[in-house]
Amino acid sequence: MAPLAADSSVPNGFFPFPPPANMPLAAPPPGVTPNFDHPASNAWHVDVTAAVCIPLIVLFSSLRLYTQYRLYPSRTLADYTFMLAAAWTIIYIGILLALLDKGLFGRHIWDLKMEDLTNAPFLMVLILEAIYGPFVWIIKVSLFCLYRQIFAPKQYLLYLVWAGIIVTGVFYWSTLVAAVALCAPRGNETYIMAFATARCGETKGLAVVSGVFNVLSDLYLLVIPIPATLALHLPRRKKIALLFLFATGVLAFNASCLGLHYRIQVNRSLDDTWKIMPLYLAIIIEMTAGIAVLCMPAMAALSRRYTPAVTAYFSRNNDDSNDNEHSTFYEMAKPRNVANSSNARKIEAQSSNNYGHTATSSSESANELRPNTSDSVTLAEKLGRASTSPKM
C-alpha cells in the first residue's frame, strides 16, 4: 500500500533528489492540467465515514460493557480482547484522520508539488501499514474467543478456533514486519525517499495478498459456527435465530471484499494519493463491522433483559388509558392532596407486581446465560432457551 509507487526506470522512484520544488509528483493523464491551487480531494469521504463509525463503535462498545458488568460478574478472554480491539480500532481511525489533516492524501498525485512533501505524512502511512495487521488480528481473536465461550463443550470447534488464532496471528504479524522492513528509511534516507523506492512499492502487491487473506479468514469465521449451531439441542426456530445472530458477520465479510477490490485498484494505479482513500474507507467499515459483530450477543442479552420491563410499562399505560381516556389530564388537573389515592395505590401495587415478576424473569435469564464450560450444555443452547423464560 505504498502511496508512492516506484518506477524501476528511475533510480529513486518518480523523481530525482533533490527535486525541483514546483515539479509535480507525477505527470498528469493526457488532457489533464495539474491544479495546485484548488485541487479536487476525496478525503472527505473518509472523514464522513469516520464521523459515522466512531460513534457507532462507542455506542456498541458501551452497550456491551454495560451488559458485561450488569449481567455477568465474571470476565472471560473474549471480554478483554474485545476491549483491546475496540480501543485499537479507535486509535487506528484517529491516526488516519491525523494523516488526512496533513492535506497530502486525497488529492490526485499530479496536483501535488514536490514542496508539498514532508516526512510526517509518510511516517503516519508507515504506522498505519504496520499496525493494520495486528489490529485486525485482535478483532478476529476476540471473535474466535467468543466462539470458544459459546460452544465450549464442542471439542472439534475448539481445534478450529485455535487453528484460526494461530494462522491469522502468524500472517497478520508478519505484515507488520514486512511493512517496516520494506518502507522504513535505511541509512540516510528520509521517509519520503524510502516510500519512493522500488522495495517499498512491493507493499502494494502484499496489500492485495492481505486483502485475499482477509476475505478467506472472514469466510472461515462465518462458516465454522454453522455446524455447531445446527447440532444444538434446540427447536428449529431457536437455531435459525442463532444463525441470524452469527450472520451479522456477513457485514465484515462484505467489507473485506470491498477492501480487496480497492487494494487491487491501488495496485494497478500510480495515482496512489487519490486511490488509497476508498481503501481507507473500506478499512474503517471493516473494523467497525467487526466490532458490531462482537457486540451482537451482548445486545441480544440486553434486549431480553429489558424488553419485558418496557413492554410492561407501555402495557400498563395502555390499560390505564383504556379505563379512562381522560384520566391523565384529569389527574393533572386535580390538586395533589385530593388525587384519587385508591387508584394510585392500585397502580403502585400493579407496578410492583409487574416489575417484581420482570426482575425475577430477567435474573433467571441472566443466570442461564452465564457461561459454564464444565456443563455439557453449550452457552449457545442457553442463549436459545433463555428466550423461553416466563414473560408478562
Coordinates of C-alpha atoms in Angstrom, one line a residue:
M1 CA 0.0 0.0 0.0
A2 CA 2.8 2.3 -0.8
P3 CA 1.5 5.8 -1.5
L4 CA 4.3 6.5 -4.0
A5 CA 4.7 3.6 -6.4
A6 CA 8.2 3.3 -7.6
D7 CA 9.3 3.4 -11.3
S8 CA 12.1 0.9 -11.8
S9 CA 13.5 3.1 -14.7
V10 CA 14.2 5.9 -12.2
P11 CA 16.7 5.1 -9.5
N12 CA 14.8 6.8 -6.7
G13 CA 11.2 6.4 -7.9
F14 CA 9.2 9.2 -9.6
F15 CA 11.7 12.0 -9.2
P16 CA 15.4 12.7 -8.8
F17 CA 16.8 14.0 -5.5
P18 CA 16.9 16.9 -4.8
P19 CA 13.8 17.5 -6.9
P20 CA 12.6 20.9 -8.2
A21 CA 10.2 22.5 -5.7
N22 CA 7.5 23.2 -8.3
M23 CA 7.7 19.8 -10.0
P24 CA 4.5 17.7 -9.8
L25 CA 4.9 14.2 -8.2
A26 CA 3.7 12.6 -11.5
A27 CA 2.8 13.5 -15.0
P28 CA -1.0 14.0 -15.4
P29 CA -3.0 11.9 -17.8
P30 CA -3.4 13.3 -21.4
G31 CA -5.6 16.4 -21.5
V32 CA -5.4 17.0 -17.7
T33 CA -3.8 20.1 -16.3
P34 CA -2.3 19.9 -12.7
N35 CA -4.3 22.1 -10.3
F36 CA -2.0 23.1 -7.5
D37 CA -4.2 26.0 -6.1
H38 CA -7.7 24.4 -5.9
P39 CA -7.2 20.6 -6.3
A40 CA -10.0 18.1 -6.1
S41 CA -10.0 15.9 -3.0
N42 CA -11.9 12.8 -1.9
A43 CA -10.6 12.8 1.6
W44 CA -14.0 14.0 2.9
H45 CA -15.4 10.5 2.1
V46 CA -13.2 9.1 4.8
D47 CA -14.0 12.0 7.2
V48 CA -17.7 11.3 6.9
T49 CA -17.3 7.6 7.3
A50 CA -15.2 8.1 10.4
A51 CA -17.7 10.5 11.8
V52 CA -20.4 7.8 11.4
C53 CA -18.4 4.8 12.5
I54 CA -16.7 6.2 15.6
P55 CA -20.0 7.0 17.4
L56 CA -21.2 3.5 16.4
I57 CA -18.1 1.9 17.9
V58 CA -18.5 3.8 21.1
L59 CA -22.3 3.0 21.3
F60 CA -21.9 -0.7 20.6
S61 CA -18.9 -1.0 22.9
S62 CA -20.7 0.9 25.7
L63 CA -23.7 -1.4 25.5
R64 CA -21.5 -4.5 25.5
L65 CA -19.5 -3.2 28.5
Y66 CA -22.7 -2.3 30.3
T67 CA -24.1 -5.8 29.7
Q68 CA -20.9 -7.4 30.9
Y69 CA -20.8 -5.5 34.2
R70 CA -24.5 -5.7 34.9
L71 CA -25.3 -9.3 33.8
Y72 CA -22.1 -11.2 34.1
P73 CA -19.9 -10.7 37.2
S74 CA -17.0 -12.8 35.8
R75 CA -14.8 -11.8 32.9
T76 CA -13.6 -14.0 30.0
L77 CA -10.8 -13.8 27.5
A78 CA -13.3 -12.7 24.9
D79 CA -14.2 -9.7 27.0
Y80 CA -10.6 -8.5 27.4
T81 CA -9.8 -9.0 23.8
F82 CA -12.9 -7.1 22.8
M83 CA -11.9 -4.1 24.9
L84 CA -8.5 -4.1 23.3
A85 CA -10.0 -4.4 19.8
A86 CA -12.4 -1.5 20.3
A87 CA -9.6 0.7 21.7
W88 CA -7.2 -0.2 18.9
T89 CA -9.8 0.5 16.3
I90 CA -10.4 4.0 17.6
I91 CA -6.7 4.6 17.7
Y92 CA -6.3 3.5 14.1
I93 CA -9.1 5.8 12.9
G94 CA -7.5 8.6 14.9
I95 CA -4.1 8.2 13.2
L96 CA -5.9 8.1 9.8
L97 CA -7.7 11.3 10.5
A98 CA -4.5 12.9 11.6
L99 CA -3.0 11.8 8.3
L100 CA -5.8 13.4 6.3
D101 CA -5.4 16.6 8.2
K102 CA -2.0 17.0 6.6
G103 CA -3.7 17.6 3.3
L104 CA -1.4 15.4 1.2
F105 CA -3.6 12.3 0.7
G106 CA -6.9 12.5 -1.0
R107 CA -5.6 14.6 -3.9
H108 CA -4.5 13.5 -7.3
I109 CA -0.8 12.8 -7.4
W110 CA -0.3 15.2 -10.3
D111 CA -1.9 18.0 -8.2
L112 CA 0.9 17.8 -5.6
K113 CA 4.2 19.6 -5.9
M114 CA 7.5 18.4 -4.5
E115 CA 7.5 21.2 -2.0
D116 CA 4.2 19.8 -0.5
L117 CA 6.0 16.7 0.7
T118 CA 7.0 16.4 4.3
N119 CA 8.2 13.4 6.3
A120 CA 5.3 13.4 8.8
P121 CA 2.5 12.1 6.5
F122 CA 4.7 9.2 5.3
L123 CA 5.6 8.3 8.8
M124 CA 1.9 8.1 9.6
V125 CA 1.3 5.9 6.5
L126 CA 4.1 3.6 7.7
I127 CA 2.5 3.4 11.1
L128 CA -0.9 2.6 9.6
E129 CA 0.5 -0.1 7.3
A130 CA 2.4 -1.6 10.2
I131 CA -0.3 -1.7 12.8
Y132 CA -3.2 -2.7 10.4
G133 CA -2.4 -6.4 10.6
P134 CA -2.2 -6.7 14.4
F135 CA -5.2 -4.5 14.9
V136 CA -7.4 -6.7 12.5
W137 CA -6.0 -9.8 14.2
I138 CA -7.1 -8.8 17.7
I139 CA -10.6 -8.3 16.3
K140 CA -10.6 -11.8 14.9
V141 CA -9.1 -13.2 18.0
S142 CA -11.9 -11.7 20.0
L143 CA -14.5 -13.3 17.7
F144 CA -12.6 -16.7 18.0
C145 CA -12.7 -16.4 21.8
L146 CA -16.4 -15.6 21.6
Y147 CA -17.0 -18.9 19.6
R148 CA -14.9 -20.7 22.2
Q149 CA -17.1 -19.3 25.0
I150 CA -20.4 -20.0 23.3
F151 CA -19.6 -23.5 22.1
A152 CA -17.3 -24.5 24.9
P153 CA -18.0 -28.3 25.1
K154 CA -17.6 -28.8 21.3
Q155 CA -14.1 -30.1 21.1
Y156 CA -13.7 -30.0 17.3
L157 CA -14.7 -26.3 17.3
L158 CA -12.1 -25.6 19.9
Y159 CA -9.5 -27.0 17.5
L160 CA -10.8 -24.8 14.7
V161 CA -10.7 -21.8 17.0
W162 CA -7.1 -22.3 18.0
A163 CA -6.1 -23.1 14.4
G164 CA -7.7 -19.8 13.3
I165 CA -6.0 -17.8 16.0
I166 CA -2.5 -19.2 15.2
V167 CA -2.8 -19.0 11.4
T168 CA -4.2 -15.4 11.4
G169 CA -1.7 -14.4 14.0
V170 CA 1.3 -15.6 12.0
F171 CA 0.1 -13.8 8.9
Y172 CA -1.0 -10.5 10.3
W173 CA 2.0 -10.0 12.5
S174 CA 4.2 -10.8 9.5
T175 CA 2.6 -7.9 7.6
L176 CA 3.9 -5.6 10.4
V177 CA 7.5 -7.0 9.9
A178 CA 7.2 -6.6 6.1
A179 CA 5.9 -3.0 6.2
V180 CA 8.7 -1.9 8.5
A181 CA 11.4 -3.9 6.5
L182 CA 10.3 -2.5 3.1
C183 CA 9.2 1.1 3.8
A184 CA 11.2 2.2 6.8
P185 CA 14.2 4.5 6.0
R186 CA 17.6 3.0 5.6
G187 CA 20.8 4.8 6.2
N188 CA 20.5 8.4 5.2
E189 CA 17.0 8.0 3.6
T190 CA 14.1 10.2 4.7
Y191 CA 10.6 8.8 4.9
I192 CA 9.9 10.5 1.5
M193 CA 12.8 8.8 -0.1
A194 CA 12.0 5.4 1.4
F195 CA 8.5 5.5 0.1
A196 CA 9.7 6.4 -3.4
T197 CA 12.0 3.3 -3.6
A198 CA 11.2 0.2 -5.6
R199 CA 11.3 -2.0 -2.4
C200 CA 8.5 0.0 -0.8
G201 CA 6.4 -0.3 -4.0
E202 CA 6.3 -4.0 -3.4
T203 CA 4.0 -3.5 -0.4
K204 CA 1.2 -2.8 -2.9
G205 CA 1.3 -6.4 -4.0
L206 CA 1.5 -7.6 -0.4
A207 CA -1.6 -5.5 0.3
V208 CA -3.5 -7.5 -2.3
V209 CA -2.4 -10.7 -0.6
S210 CA -3.5 -9.3 2.7
G211 CA -6.9 -8.5 1.2
V212 CA -7.3 -12.0 -0.1
F213 CA -6.4 -13.4 3.3
N214 CA -9.0 -11.0 5.0
V215 CA -11.7 -12.4 2.7
L216 CA -10.8 -16.0 3.4
S217 CA -10.4 -15.6 7.2
D218 CA -13.8 -13.7 7.4
L219 CA -15.4 -16.5 5.4
Y220 CA -13.8 -19.0 7.8
L221 CA -15.2 -17.1 10.8
L222 CA -18.6 -17.0 9.1
V223 CA -18.8 -20.7 8.4
I224 CA -17.3 -22.5 11.4
P225 CA -20.2 -21.8 13.8
I226 CA -22.9 -23.1 11.4
P227 CA -22.4 -26.9 12.0
A228 CA -22.1 -26.4 15.8
T229 CA -25.3 -24.3 15.8
L230 CA -27.2 -26.9 13.7
A231 CA -26.1 -29.6 16.1
L232 CA -27.6 -27.9 19.2
H233 CA -30.5 -29.4 21.0
L234 CA -32.8 -26.5 20.3
P235 CA -36.1 -26.0 18.4
R236 CA -35.6 -25.1 14.7
R237 CA -36.8 -21.6 15.4
K238 CA -34.2 -21.0 18.0
K239 CA -31.4 -22.4 15.8
I240 CA -32.5 -20.0 13.0
A241 CA -32.4 -17.1 15.4
L242 CA -28.8 -18.0 16.5
L243 CA -27.8 -18.4 12.8
F244 CA -29.1 -14.9 12.1
L245 CA -27.1 -13.7 15.1
F246 CA -23.9 -15.1 13.7
A247 CA -24.9 -14.0 10.2
T248 CA -24.1 -10.4 11.2
G249 CA -20.6 -11.5 10.3
V250 CA -21.6 -11.0 6.6
L251 CA -21.1 -7.3 7.2
A252 CA -17.4 -7.8 8.0
F253 CA -17.1 -10.3 5.1
N254 CA -18.6 -7.8 2.6
A255 CA -16.3 -5.0 3.9
S256 CA -13.3 -7.4 3.4
C257 CA -14.4 -8.0 -0.2
L258 CA -14.7 -4.2 -0.7
G259 CA -11.3 -3.8 0.7
L260 CA -9.8 -6.4 -1.6
H261 CA -11.4 -4.6 -4.6
Y262 CA -9.8 -1.3 -3.7
R263 CA -6.4 -2.9 -2.9
I264 CA -6.4 -4.2 -6.5
Q265 CA -7.3 -0.8 -7.8
V266 CA -4.4 0.8 -5.8
N267 CA -2.0 -1.9 -7.1
R268 CA -2.9 -1.1 -10.7
S269 CA -2.7 2.7 -10.3
L270 CA 0.0 5.2 -10.0
D271 CA -2.4 7.8 -8.5
D272 CA -1.9 6.4 -5.0
T273 CA -2.7 9.5 -3.1
W274 CA -6.2 9.5 -4.6
K275 CA -6.9 5.8 -5.0
I276 CA -5.9 5.0 -1.4
M277 CA -8.8 6.9 0.1
P278 CA -11.6 4.4 -0.8
L279 CA -9.3 1.7 0.6
Y280 CA -9.0 3.6 3.9
L281 CA -12.8 4.0 3.9
A282 CA -13.3 0.2 3.4
I283 CA -10.8 -0.5 6.3
I284 CA -12.8 1.7 8.6
I285 CA -16.1 -0.1 7.7
E286 CA -14.4 -3.4 8.0
M287 CA -13.2 -2.7 11.6
T288 CA -16.5 -1.2 12.6
A289 CA -18.4 -4.2 11.3
G290 CA -16.1 -6.5 13.3
I291 CA -16.8 -4.5 16.5
A292 CA -20.5 -4.6 15.8
V293 CA -20.5 -8.4 15.2
L294 CA -18.7 -8.9 18.6
C295 CA -21.4 -6.9 20.3
M296 CA -24.4 -8.8 18.9
P297 CA -24.7 -11.5 21.6
A298 CA -24.5 -8.8 24.3
M299 CA -27.1 -6.8 22.5
A300 CA -29.4 -9.8 22.4
A301 CA -29.0 -10.5 26.1
L302 CA -29.6 -6.8 26.9
S303 CA -32.8 -6.9 24.8
R304 CA -34.1 -9.9 26.6
R305 CA -33.4 -8.3 30.0
Y306 CA -35.1 -5.0 29.4
T307 CA -37.8 -5.7 26.8
P308 CA -40.2 -7.3 29.3
A309 CA -39.9 -4.2 31.6
V310 CA -40.5 -1.8 28.7
T311 CA -43.4 -3.9 27.4
A312 CA -44.9 -4.0 30.9
Y313 CA -44.6 -0.2 31.2
F314 CA -46.4 0.5 28.0
S315 CA -48.9 -2.2 28.6
R316 CA -49.8 -0.7 32.0
N317 CA -50.1 2.8 30.4
N318 CA -52.4 1.4 27.7
D319 CA -54.6 -0.3 30.3
D320 CA -54.9 2.9 32.3
S321 CA -55.9 4.9 29.2
N322 CA -58.5 2.4 28.2
D323 CA -60.2 2.6 31.6
N324 CA -60.5 6.4 31.3
E325 CA -59.3 8.1 28.2
H326 CA -59.2 11.4 30.1
S327 CA -57.6 10.0 33.2
T328 CA -54.2 11.6 32.6
F329 CA -55.5 15.1 32.1
Y330 CA -57.9 14.5 34.9
E331 CA -55.3 13.6 37.4
M332 CA -53.1 16.5 36.3
A333 CA -55.9 19.0 36.8
K334 CA -56.8 17.8 40.3
P335 CA -55.0 19.2 43.3
R336 CA -52.3 16.8 44.5
N337 CA -53.8 16.5 48.0
V338 CA -57.2 15.4 46.7
A339 CA -56.0 12.9 44.0
N340 CA -57.6 9.6 43.8
S341 CA -55.5 7.7 46.4
S342 CA -57.1 4.4 45.8
N343 CA -56.3 4.4 42.1
A344 CA -52.8 5.5 43.0
R345 CA -52.4 2.5 45.4
K346 CA -53.8 0.2 42.8
I347 CA -51.4 1.3 40.1
E348 CA -48.5 1.2 42.5
A349 CA -49.4 -2.4 43.6
Q350 CA -49.7 -3.5 40.0
S351 CA -46.4 -1.8 39.0
S352 CA -44.7 -3.5 41.9
N353 CA -46.0 -6.9 40.9
N354 CA -45.1 -6.4 37.2
Y355 CA -41.6 -5.2 37.9
G356 CA -41.0 -7.9 40.5
H357 CA -42.1 -10.6 38.1
T358 CA -39.9 -9.0 35.4
A359 CA -36.9 -8.8 37.6
T360 CA -37.3 -12.5 38.6
S361 CA -37.5 -13.5 34.9
S362 CA -34.5 -11.3 34.0
S363 CA -32.5 -12.7 36.8
E364 CA -33.2 -16.3 35.7
S365 CA -32.3 -15.4 32.1
A366 CA -29.0 -13.8 33.2
N367 CA -28.1 -16.9 35.3
E368 CA -28.9 -19.1 32.3
L369 CA -26.7 -17.0 30.0
R370 CA -23.7 -17.1 32.3
P371 CA -21.0 -19.4 30.7
N372 CA -20.2 -22.7 32.4
T373 CA -17.7 -24.7 30.4
S374 CA -17.9 -27.7 32.8
D375 CA -21.5 -28.2 31.7
S376 CA -22.3 -30.3 28.7
V377 CA -24.8 -27.8 27.5
T378 CA -23.3 -25.0 25.4
L379 CA -23.8 -21.4 26.0
A380 CA -25.5 -21.2 22.6
E381 CA -28.2 -23.6 23.8
K382 CA -28.6 -21.4 26.9
L383 CA -28.9 -18.4 24.6
G384 CA -31.7 -20.1 22.7
R385 CA -33.5 -21.3 25.8
A386 CA -33.3 -18.0 27.7
S387 CA -35.9 -16.5 25.5
T388 CA -38.4 -19.1 26.7
S389 CA -38.3 -17.7 30.3
P390 CA -41.6 -16.7 31.8
K391 CA -42.7 -13.3 30.5
M392 CA -45.5 -10.9 31.3

